[in-house]
Amino acid sequence: MARSRTVQQSTARPARGEAKPLGPGLHPGVVEMIVARGEEKSDARPAFQVRPGDGRRLLATLAAGVSPAFIEECMREGRTVVLADAPGGVAILGALQTASAPAPDAHGTLALDARHLRLRARETLELEVPGSSLRIEPGGAVRIEGDRLVIDMAALVRIFSARVELP
C-alpha cells in the first residue's frame, strides 16, 4: 500500500490564542525541497518544505536577508537550518554552522588543505602579492608580472625542459 505524503501548510497566521506551528524559540530543521519559486511575481519569495526535529513537514519562507541560493546549498548538502515562527508562518532564519569557515590565523596566514583546489571566475582571476601578480583572462591570456619580469602569454608558449636559463 503506497504511503501518501502531505505538507502541513503553515503560511497562514494562527488565530488569536491558537498555537503557532513550531512554538516559541529557535528550532533546528532540514530543508527537503523547494515548493514554489514565485517567478510569476518579482517580489515573491521561494517557499521550501522543511522538516523540524519533531518530524513534521512544514512549509517555510525565507526571513529577510536570507539568500535563496544559500538555502538551496543547505538543502543539497543536508545542512541543518534554523527555523522560527514568524507573522506569516514558519521562517528559515539561516543555517547552523558546524565547522569553521576559512579565516586567517593570528599570524595572518590562511591555509587551505585539499586534495584538489579549484578556483573559478567568470571574468578574470588575479593573484597578487607586493611586487608580483598573476592575471588569467578569458580566452587563455595570462600575464605574470614581477619587479623585474613581465610575461604576457596571449598566444602559444611552450617550454619543455627540466631547466631553462635565459641570459
mmCIF file with all atom_site columns, C-alpha atoms in Angstrom:
data_model
loop_
_atom_site.group_PDB
_atom_site.id
_atom_site.type_symbol
_atom_site.label_atom_id
_atom_site.label_alt_id
_atom_site.label_comp_id
_atom_site.label_asym_id
_atom_site.label_entity_id
_atom_site.label_seq_id
_atom_site.pdbx_PDB_ins_code
_atom_site.Cartn_x
_atom_site.Cartn_y
_atom_site.Cartn_z
_atom_site.occupancy
_atom_site.B_iso_or_equiv
_atom_site.pdbx_formal_charge
_atom_site.auth_seq_id
_atom_site.auth_comp_id
_atom_site.auth_asym_id
_atom_site.auth_atom_id
_atom_site.pdbx_PDB_model_num
ATOM 1   C CA . MET A 1 1   ? 0.000  0.000  0.000   1.00 0.00 ? 1   MET A CA 1
ATOM 2   C CA . ALA A 1 2   ? 1.506  3.360  -1.027  1.00 0.00 ? 2   ALA A CA 1
ATOM 3   C CA . ARG A 1 3   ? 2.002  5.975  1.637   1.00 0.00 ? 3   ARG A CA 1
ATOM 4   C CA . SER A 1 4   ? 0.968  9.498  0.815   1.00 0.00 ? 4   SER A CA 1
ATOM 5   C CA . ARG A 1 5   ? 2.995  12.482 1.894   1.00 0.00 ? 5   ARG A CA 1
ATOM 6   C CA . THR A 1 6   ? 1.324  15.734 2.784   1.00 0.00 ? 6   THR A CA 1
ATOM 7   C CA . VAL A 1 7   ? 2.774  19.123 3.575   1.00 0.00 ? 7   VAL A CA 1
ATOM 8   C CA . GLN A 1 8   ? 1.242  20.917 6.518   1.00 0.00 ? 8   GLN A CA 1
ATOM 9   C CA . GLN A 1 9   ? 0.637  24.452 5.283   1.00 0.00 ? 9   GLN A CA 1
ATOM 10  C CA . SER A 1 10  ? 1.987  26.958 7.782   1.00 0.00 ? 10  SER A CA 1
ATOM 11  C CA . THR A 1 11  ? 1.764  30.134 5.742   1.00 0.00 ? 11  THR A CA 1
ATOM 12  C CA . ALA A 1 12  ? -1.476 31.382 7.289   1.00 0.00 ? 12  ALA A CA 1
ATOM 13  C CA . ARG A 1 13  ? -1.331 33.332 10.553  1.00 0.00 ? 13  ARG A CA 1
ATOM 14  C CA . PRO A 1 14  ? -2.668 31.385 13.506  1.00 0.00 ? 14  PRO A CA 1
ATOM 15  C CA . ALA A 1 15  ? -5.892 32.693 15.009  1.00 0.00 ? 15  ALA A CA 1
ATOM 16  C CA . ARG A 1 16  ? -5.740 34.539 18.328  1.00 0.00 ? 16  ARG A CA 1
ATOM 17  C CA . GLY A 1 17  ? -4.989 32.076 21.106  1.00 0.00 ? 17  GLY A CA 1
ATOM 18  C CA . GLU A 1 18  ? -4.114 29.296 18.633  1.00 0.00 ? 18  GLU A CA 1
ATOM 19  C CA . ALA A 1 19  ? -0.684 27.662 18.954  1.00 0.00 ? 19  ALA A CA 1
ATOM 20  C CA . LYS A 1 20  ? 1.949  28.599 16.381  1.00 0.00 ? 20  LYS A CA 1
ATOM 21  C CA . PRO A 1 21  ? 3.352  25.780 14.184  1.00 0.00 ? 21  PRO A CA 1
ATOM 22  C CA . LEU A 1 22  ? 6.708  25.492 15.995  1.00 0.00 ? 22  LEU A CA 1
ATOM 23  C CA . GLY A 1 23  ? 6.233  27.203 19.331  1.00 0.00 ? 23  GLY A CA 1
ATOM 24  C CA . PRO A 1 24  ? 8.499  29.748 20.977  1.00 0.00 ? 24  PRO A CA 1
ATOM 25  C CA . GLY A 1 25  ? 12.217 29.815 20.298  1.00 0.00 ? 25  GLY A CA 1
ATOM 26  C CA . LEU A 1 26  ? 14.538 28.636 17.553  1.00 0.00 ? 26  LEU A CA 1
ATOM 27  C CA . HIS A 1 27  ? 14.222 25.154 16.091  1.00 0.00 ? 27  HIS A CA 1
ATOM 28  C CA . PRO A 1 28  ? 16.646 23.031 14.039  1.00 0.00 ? 28  PRO A CA 1
ATOM 29  C CA . GLY A 1 29  ? 15.368 21.599 10.796  1.00 0.00 ? 29  GLY A CA 1
ATOM 30  C CA . VAL A 1 30  ? 16.307 20.304 7.371   1.00 0.00 ? 30  VAL A CA 1
ATOM 31  C CA . VAL A 1 31  ? 15.191 21.715 4.029   1.00 0.00 ? 31  VAL A CA 1
ATOM 32  C CA . GLU A 1 32  ? 13.753 18.875 1.958   1.00 0.00 ? 32  GLU A CA 1
ATOM 33  C CA . MET A 1 33  ? 12.641 20.566 -1.236  1.00 0.00 ? 33  MET A CA 1
ATOM 34  C CA . ILE A 1 34  ? 11.673 23.773 -2.990  1.00 0.00 ? 34  ILE A CA 1
ATOM 35  C CA . VAL A 1 35  ? 7.897  24.013 -3.139  1.00 0.00 ? 35  VAL A CA 1
ATOM 36  C CA . ALA A 1 36  ? 7.428  27.216 -5.162  1.00 0.00 ? 36  ALA A CA 1
ATOM 37  C CA . ARG A 1 37  ? 9.819  29.601 -6.843  1.00 0.00 ? 37  ARG A CA 1
ATOM 38  C CA . GLY A 1 38  ? 7.481  32.543 -7.393  1.00 0.00 ? 38  GLY A CA 1
ATOM 39  C CA . GLU A 1 39  ? 8.810  33.543 -10.836 1.00 0.00 ? 39  GLU A CA 1
ATOM 40  C CA . GLU A 1 40  ? 5.467  34.993 -11.833 1.00 0.00 ? 40  GLU A CA 1
ATOM 41  C CA . LYS A 1 41  ? 5.868  37.820 -9.289  1.00 0.00 ? 41  LYS A CA 1
ATOM 42  C CA . SER A 1 42  ? 9.154  39.657 -8.974  1.00 0.00 ? 42  SER A CA 1
ATOM 43  C CA . ASP A 1 43  ? 8.651  40.257 -5.220  1.00 0.00 ? 43  ASP A CA 1
ATOM 44  C CA . ALA A 1 44  ? 7.589  36.662 -4.433  1.00 0.00 ? 44  ALA A CA 1
ATOM 45  C CA . ARG A 1 45  ? 9.977  34.693 -2.236  1.00 0.00 ? 45  ARG A CA 1
ATOM 46  C CA . PRO A 1 46  ? 10.542 30.960 -2.754  1.00 0.00 ? 46  PRO A CA 1
ATOM 47  C CA . ALA A 1 47  ? 8.871  28.522 -0.364  1.00 0.00 ? 47  ALA A CA 1
ATOM 48  C CA . PHE A 1 48  ? 10.550 25.406 0.990   1.00 0.00 ? 48  PHE A CA 1
ATOM 49  C CA . GLN A 1 49  ? 9.372  22.191 2.572   1.00 0.00 ? 49  GLN A CA 1
ATOM 50  C CA . VAL A 1 50  ? 11.220 21.773 5.861   1.00 0.00 ? 50  VAL A CA 1
ATOM 51  C CA . ARG A 1 51  ? 11.292 19.058 8.484   1.00 0.00 ? 51  ARG A CA 1
ATOM 52  C CA . PRO A 1 52  ? 11.854 20.260 12.048  1.00 0.00 ? 52  PRO A CA 1
ATOM 53  C CA . GLY A 1 53  ? 13.213 17.932 14.721  1.00 0.00 ? 53  GLY A CA 1
ATOM 54  C CA . ASP A 1 54  ? 9.784  16.500 15.548  1.00 0.00 ? 54  ASP A CA 1
ATOM 55  C CA . GLY A 1 55  ? 9.473  15.005 12.038  1.00 0.00 ? 55  GLY A CA 1
ATOM 56  C CA . ARG A 1 56  ? 6.536  17.057 10.734  1.00 0.00 ? 56  ARG A CA 1
ATOM 57  C CA . ARG A 1 57  ? 6.712  18.572 7.260   1.00 0.00 ? 57  ARG A CA 1
ATOM 58  C CA . LEU A 1 58  ? 6.059  22.295 7.149   1.00 0.00 ? 58  LEU A CA 1
ATOM 59  C CA . LEU A 1 59  ? 6.048  24.969 4.501   1.00 0.00 ? 59  LEU A CA 1
ATOM 60  C CA . ALA A 1 60  ? 8.543  27.760 5.234   1.00 0.00 ? 60  ALA A CA 1
ATOM 61  C CA . THR A 1 61  ? 9.620  31.001 3.645   1.00 0.00 ? 61  THR A CA 1
ATOM 62  C CA . LEU A 1 62  ? 12.915 32.837 3.979   1.00 0.00 ? 62  LEU A CA 1
ATOM 63  C CA . ALA A 1 63  ? 13.443 35.533 6.560   1.00 0.00 ? 63  ALA A CA 1
ATOM 64  C CA . ALA A 1 64  ? 14.642 38.909 5.314   1.00 0.00 ? 64  ALA A CA 1
ATOM 65  C CA . GLY A 1 65  ? 18.299 38.831 4.279   1.00 0.00 ? 65  GLY A CA 1
ATOM 66  C CA . VAL A 1 66  ? 18.497 35.063 3.742   1.00 0.00 ? 66  VAL A CA 1
ATOM 67  C CA . SER A 1 67  ? 19.743 34.168 0.261   1.00 0.00 ? 67  SER A CA 1
ATOM 68  C CA . PRO A 1 68  ? 17.669 31.593 -1.640  1.00 0.00 ? 68  PRO A CA 1
ATOM 69  C CA . ALA A 1 69  ? 20.877 30.235 -3.230  1.00 0.00 ? 69  ALA A CA 1
ATOM 70  C CA . PHE A 1 70  ? 22.375 29.697 0.240   1.00 0.00 ? 70  PHE A CA 1
ATOM 71  C CA . ILE A 1 71  ? 19.332 27.739 1.428   1.00 0.00 ? 71  ILE A CA 1
ATOM 72  C CA . GLU A 1 72  ? 19.363 25.655 -1.776  1.00 0.00 ? 72  GLU A CA 1
ATOM 73  C CA . GLU A 1 73  ? 23.004 24.824 -0.982  1.00 0.00 ? 73  GLU A CA 1
ATOM 74  C CA . CYS A 1 74  ? 21.972 23.820 2.551   1.00 0.00 ? 74  CYS A CA 1
ATOM 75  C CA . MET A 1 75  ? 19.264 21.597 1.052   1.00 0.00 ? 75  MET A CA 1
ATOM 76  C CA . ARG A 1 76  ? 21.719 19.867 -1.322  1.00 0.00 ? 76  ARG A CA 1
ATOM 77  C CA . GLU A 1 77  ? 24.274 19.258 1.432   1.00 0.00 ? 77  GLU A CA 1
ATOM 78  C CA . GLY A 1 78  ? 21.752 18.312 4.143   1.00 0.00 ? 78  GLY A CA 1
ATOM 79  C CA . ARG A 1 79  ? 22.857 21.129 6.449   1.00 0.00 ? 79  ARG A CA 1
ATOM 80  C CA . THR A 1 80  ? 20.784 21.999 9.482   1.00 0.00 ? 80  THR A CA 1
ATOM 81  C CA . VAL A 1 81  ? 18.823 25.235 9.171   1.00 0.00 ? 81  VAL A CA 1
ATOM 82  C CA . VAL A 1 82  ? 17.367 27.399 11.931  1.00 0.00 ? 82  VAL A CA 1
ATOM 83  C CA . LEU A 1 83  ? 13.566 27.747 11.931  1.00 0.00 ? 83  LEU A CA 1
ATOM 84  C CA . ALA A 1 84  ? 11.245 30.024 13.886  1.00 0.00 ? 84  ALA A CA 1
ATOM 85  C CA . ASP A 1 85  ? 7.651  31.116 13.866  1.00 0.00 ? 85  ASP A CA 1
ATOM 86  C CA . ALA A 1 86  ? 7.089  34.400 12.039  1.00 0.00 ? 86  ALA A CA 1
ATOM 87  C CA . PRO A 1 87  ? 3.988  36.530 11.469  1.00 0.00 ? 87  PRO A CA 1
ATOM 88  C CA . GLY A 1 88  ? 3.365  34.817 8.107   1.00 0.00 ? 88  GLY A CA 1
ATOM 89  C CA . GLY A 1 89  ? 4.116  31.249 9.249   1.00 0.00 ? 89  GLY A CA 1
ATOM 90  C CA . VAL A 1 90  ? 7.429  29.402 9.601   1.00 0.00 ? 90  VAL A CA 1
ATOM 91  C CA . ALA A 1 91  ? 10.571 31.261 8.546   1.00 0.00 ? 91  ALA A CA 1
ATOM 92  C CA . ILE A 1 92  ? 14.065 29.982 7.749   1.00 0.00 ? 92  ILE A CA 1
ATOM 93  C CA . LEU A 1 93  ? 16.438 32.291 9.616   1.00 0.00 ? 93  LEU A CA 1
ATOM 94  C CA . GLY A 1 94  ? 19.707 30.843 8.340   1.00 0.00 ? 94  GLY A CA 1
ATOM 95  C CA . ALA A 1 95  ? 21.848 27.757 8.822   1.00 0.00 ? 95  ALA A CA 1
ATOM 96  C CA . LEU A 1 96  ? 23.549 26.236 11.812  1.00 0.00 ? 96  LEU A CA 1
ATOM 97  C CA . GLN A 1 97  ? 27.315 26.471 11.355  1.00 0.00 ? 97  GLN A CA 1
ATOM 98  C CA . THR A 1 98  ? 29.005 23.236 12.383  1.00 0.00 ? 98  THR A CA 1
ATOM 99  C CA . ALA A 1 99  ? 32.523 23.789 11.039  1.00 0.00 ? 99  ALA A CA 1
ATOM 100 C CA . SER A 1 100 ? 34.931 26.694 10.969  1.00 0.00 ? 100 SER A CA 1
ATOM 101 C CA . ALA A 1 101 ? 34.884 28.903 7.921   1.00 0.00 ? 101 ALA A CA 1
ATOM 102 C CA . PRO A 1 102 ? 38.253 29.544 6.279   1.00 0.00 ? 102 PRO A CA 1
ATOM 103 C CA . ALA A 1 103 ? 39.812 32.504 8.075   1.00 0.00 ? 103 ALA A CA 1
ATOM 104 C CA . PRO A 1 104 ? 43.359 33.788 8.617   1.00 0.00 ? 104 PRO A CA 1
ATOM 105 C CA . ASP A 1 105 ? 45.099 32.709 11.821  1.00 0.00 ? 105 ASP A CA 1
ATOM 106 C CA . ALA A 1 106 ? 46.699 35.089 14.339  1.00 0.00 ? 106 ALA A CA 1
ATOM 107 C CA . HIS A 1 107 ? 49.737 35.492 12.049  1.00 0.00 ? 107 HIS A CA 1
ATOM 108 C CA . GLY A 1 108 ? 47.598 36.390 9.004   1.00 0.00 ? 108 GLY A CA 1
ATOM 109 C CA . THR A 1 109 ? 48.057 33.018 7.275   1.00 0.00 ? 109 THR A CA 1
ATOM 110 C CA . LEU A 1 110 ? 45.114 31.418 5.507   1.00 0.00 ? 110 LEU A CA 1
ATOM 111 C CA . ALA A 1 111 ? 45.766 27.750 4.848   1.00 0.00 ? 111 ALA A CA 1
ATOM 112 C CA . LEU A 1 112 ? 43.515 25.662 2.619   1.00 0.00 ? 112 LEU A CA 1
ATOM 113 C CA . ASP A 1 113 ? 44.294 21.950 2.611   1.00 0.00 ? 113 ASP A CA 1
ATOM 114 C CA . ALA A 1 114 ? 42.615 19.893 -0.057  1.00 0.00 ? 114 ALA A CA 1
ATOM 115 C CA . ARG A 1 115 ? 43.388 17.101 -2.450  1.00 0.00 ? 115 ARG A CA 1
ATOM 116 C CA . HIS A 1 116 ? 42.174 19.332 -5.298  1.00 0.00 ? 116 HIS A CA 1
ATOM 117 C CA . LEU A 1 117 ? 41.641 23.072 -5.143  1.00 0.00 ? 117 LEU A CA 1
ATOM 118 C CA . ARG A 1 118 ? 39.636 24.763 -7.878  1.00 0.00 ? 118 ARG A CA 1
ATOM 119 C CA . LEU A 1 119 ? 39.033 28.484 -8.193  1.00 0.00 ? 119 LEU A CA 1
ATOM 120 C CA . ARG A 1 120 ? 36.551 29.688 -10.782 1.00 0.00 ? 120 ARG A CA 1
ATOM 121 C CA . ALA A 1 121 ? 35.974 33.190 -12.042 1.00 0.00 ? 121 ALA A CA 1
ATOM 122 C CA . ARG A 1 122 ? 33.544 34.377 -14.700 1.00 0.00 ? 122 ARG A CA 1
ATOM 123 C CA . GLU A 1 123 ? 35.807 37.163 -15.955 1.00 0.00 ? 123 GLU A CA 1
ATOM 124 C CA . THR A 1 124 ? 39.383 37.138 -14.653 1.00 0.00 ? 124 THR A CA 1
ATOM 125 C CA . LEU A 1 125 ? 41.378 35.515 -11.883 1.00 0.00 ? 125 LEU A CA 1
ATOM 126 C CA . GLU A 1 126 ? 44.106 37.531 -10.180 1.00 0.00 ? 126 GLU A CA 1
ATOM 127 C CA . LEU A 1 127 ? 46.633 36.617 -7.514  1.00 0.00 ? 127 LEU A CA 1
ATOM 128 C CA . GLU A 1 128 ? 48.627 39.482 -6.047  1.00 0.00 ? 128 GLU A CA 1
ATOM 129 C CA . VAL A 1 129 ? 51.400 39.949 -3.520  1.00 0.00 ? 129 VAL A CA 1
ATOM 130 C CA . PRO A 1 130 ? 53.581 43.036 -3.090  1.00 0.00 ? 130 PRO A CA 1
ATOM 131 C CA . GLY A 1 131 ? 55.799 43.234 -6.162  1.00 0.00 ? 131 GLY A CA 1
ATOM 132 C CA . SER A 1 132 ? 54.179 40.403 -8.171  1.00 0.00 ? 132 SER A CA 1
ATOM 133 C CA . SER A 1 133 ? 50.903 39.401 -9.769  1.00 0.00 ? 133 SER A CA 1
ATOM 134 C CA . LEU A 1 134 ? 49.372 36.678 -11.898 1.00 0.00 ? 134 LEU A CA 1
ATOM 135 C CA . ARG A 1 135 ? 46.329 37.516 -14.048 1.00 0.00 ? 135 ARG A CA 1
ATOM 136 C CA . ILE A 1 136 ? 44.368 34.946 -16.067 1.00 0.00 ? 136 ILE A CA 1
ATOM 137 C CA . GLU A 1 137 ? 41.811 36.245 -18.545 1.00 0.00 ? 137 GLU A CA 1
ATOM 138 C CA . PRO A 1 138 ? 39.161 34.628 -20.742 1.00 0.00 ? 138 PRO A CA 1
ATOM 139 C CA . GLY A 1 139 ? 40.490 33.144 -23.955 1.00 0.00 ? 139 GLY A CA 1
ATOM 140 C CA . GLY A 1 140 ? 43.698 31.881 -22.375 1.00 0.00 ? 140 GLY A CA 1
ATOM 141 C CA . ALA A 1 141 ? 45.604 35.153 -21.944 1.00 0.00 ? 141 ALA A CA 1
ATOM 142 C CA . VAL A 1 142 ? 47.952 35.039 -18.945 1.00 0.00 ? 142 VAL A CA 1
ATOM 143 C CA . ARG A 1 143 ? 50.098 37.829 -17.538 1.00 0.00 ? 143 ARG A CA 1
ATOM 144 C CA . ILE A 1 144 ? 52.800 37.245 -14.955 1.00 0.00 ? 144 ILE A CA 1
ATOM 145 C CA . GLU A 1 145 ? 54.317 40.432 -13.606 1.00 0.00 ? 145 GLU A CA 1
ATOM 146 C CA . GLY A 1 146 ? 57.071 40.996 -11.088 1.00 0.00 ? 146 GLY A CA 1
ATOM 147 C CA . ASP A 1 147 ? 59.570 43.674 -10.100 1.00 0.00 ? 147 ASP A CA 1
ATOM 148 C CA . ARG A 1 148 ? 61.930 42.726 -12.940 1.00 0.00 ? 148 ARG A CA 1
ATOM 149 C CA . LEU A 1 149 ? 59.754 40.411 -15.028 1.00 0.00 ? 149 LEU A CA 1
ATOM 150 C CA . VAL A 1 150 ? 56.733 40.737 -17.308 1.00 0.00 ? 150 VAL A CA 1
ATOM 151 C CA . ILE A 1 151 ? 55.430 37.771 -19.282 1.00 0.00 ? 151 ILE A CA 1
ATOM 152 C CA . ASP A 1 152 ? 52.366 38.220 -21.484 1.00 0.00 ? 152 ASP A CA 1
ATOM 153 C CA . MET A 1 153 ? 51.055 34.958 -22.892 1.00 0.00 ? 153 MET A CA 1
ATOM 154 C CA . ALA A 1 154 ? 48.274 35.707 -25.315 1.00 0.00 ? 154 ALA A CA 1
ATOM 155 C CA . ALA A 1 155 ? 49.283 33.041 -27.813 1.00 0.00 ? 155 ALA A CA 1
ATOM 156 C CA . LEU A 1 156 ? 51.022 29.691 -27.723 1.00 0.00 ? 156 LEU A CA 1
ATOM 157 C CA . VAL A 1 157 ? 54.045 29.424 -25.397 1.00 0.00 ? 157 VAL A CA 1
ATOM 158 C CA . ARG A 1 158 ? 55.600 26.012 -24.851 1.00 0.00 ? 158 ARG A CA 1
ATOM 159 C CA . ILE A 1 159 ? 58.676 25.231 -22.776 1.00 0.00 ? 159 ILE A CA 1
ATOM 160 C CA . PHE A 1 160 ? 59.622 21.578 -22.422 1.00 0.00 ? 160 PHE A CA 1
ATOM 161 C CA . SER A 1 161 ? 62.689 21.348 -20.218 1.00 0.00 ? 161 SER A CA 1
ATOM 162 C CA . ALA A 1 162 ? 63.768 20.456 -16.751 1.00 0.00 ? 162 ALA A CA 1
ATOM 163 C CA . ARG A 1 163 ? 65.941 23.603 -16.708 1.00 0.00 ? 163 ARG A CA 1
ATOM 164 C CA . VAL A 1 164 ? 65.618 26.859 -18.616 1.00 0.00 ? 164 VAL A CA 1
ATOM 165 C CA . GLU A 1 165 ? 68.157 29.686 -18.398 1.00 0.00 ? 165 GLU A CA 1
ATOM 166 C CA . LEU A 1 166 ? 67.844 32.905 -20.304 1.00 0.00 ? 166 LEU A CA 1
ATOM 167 C CA . PRO A 1 167 ? 70.699 35.448 -20.191 1.00 0.00 ? 167 PRO A CA 1
#
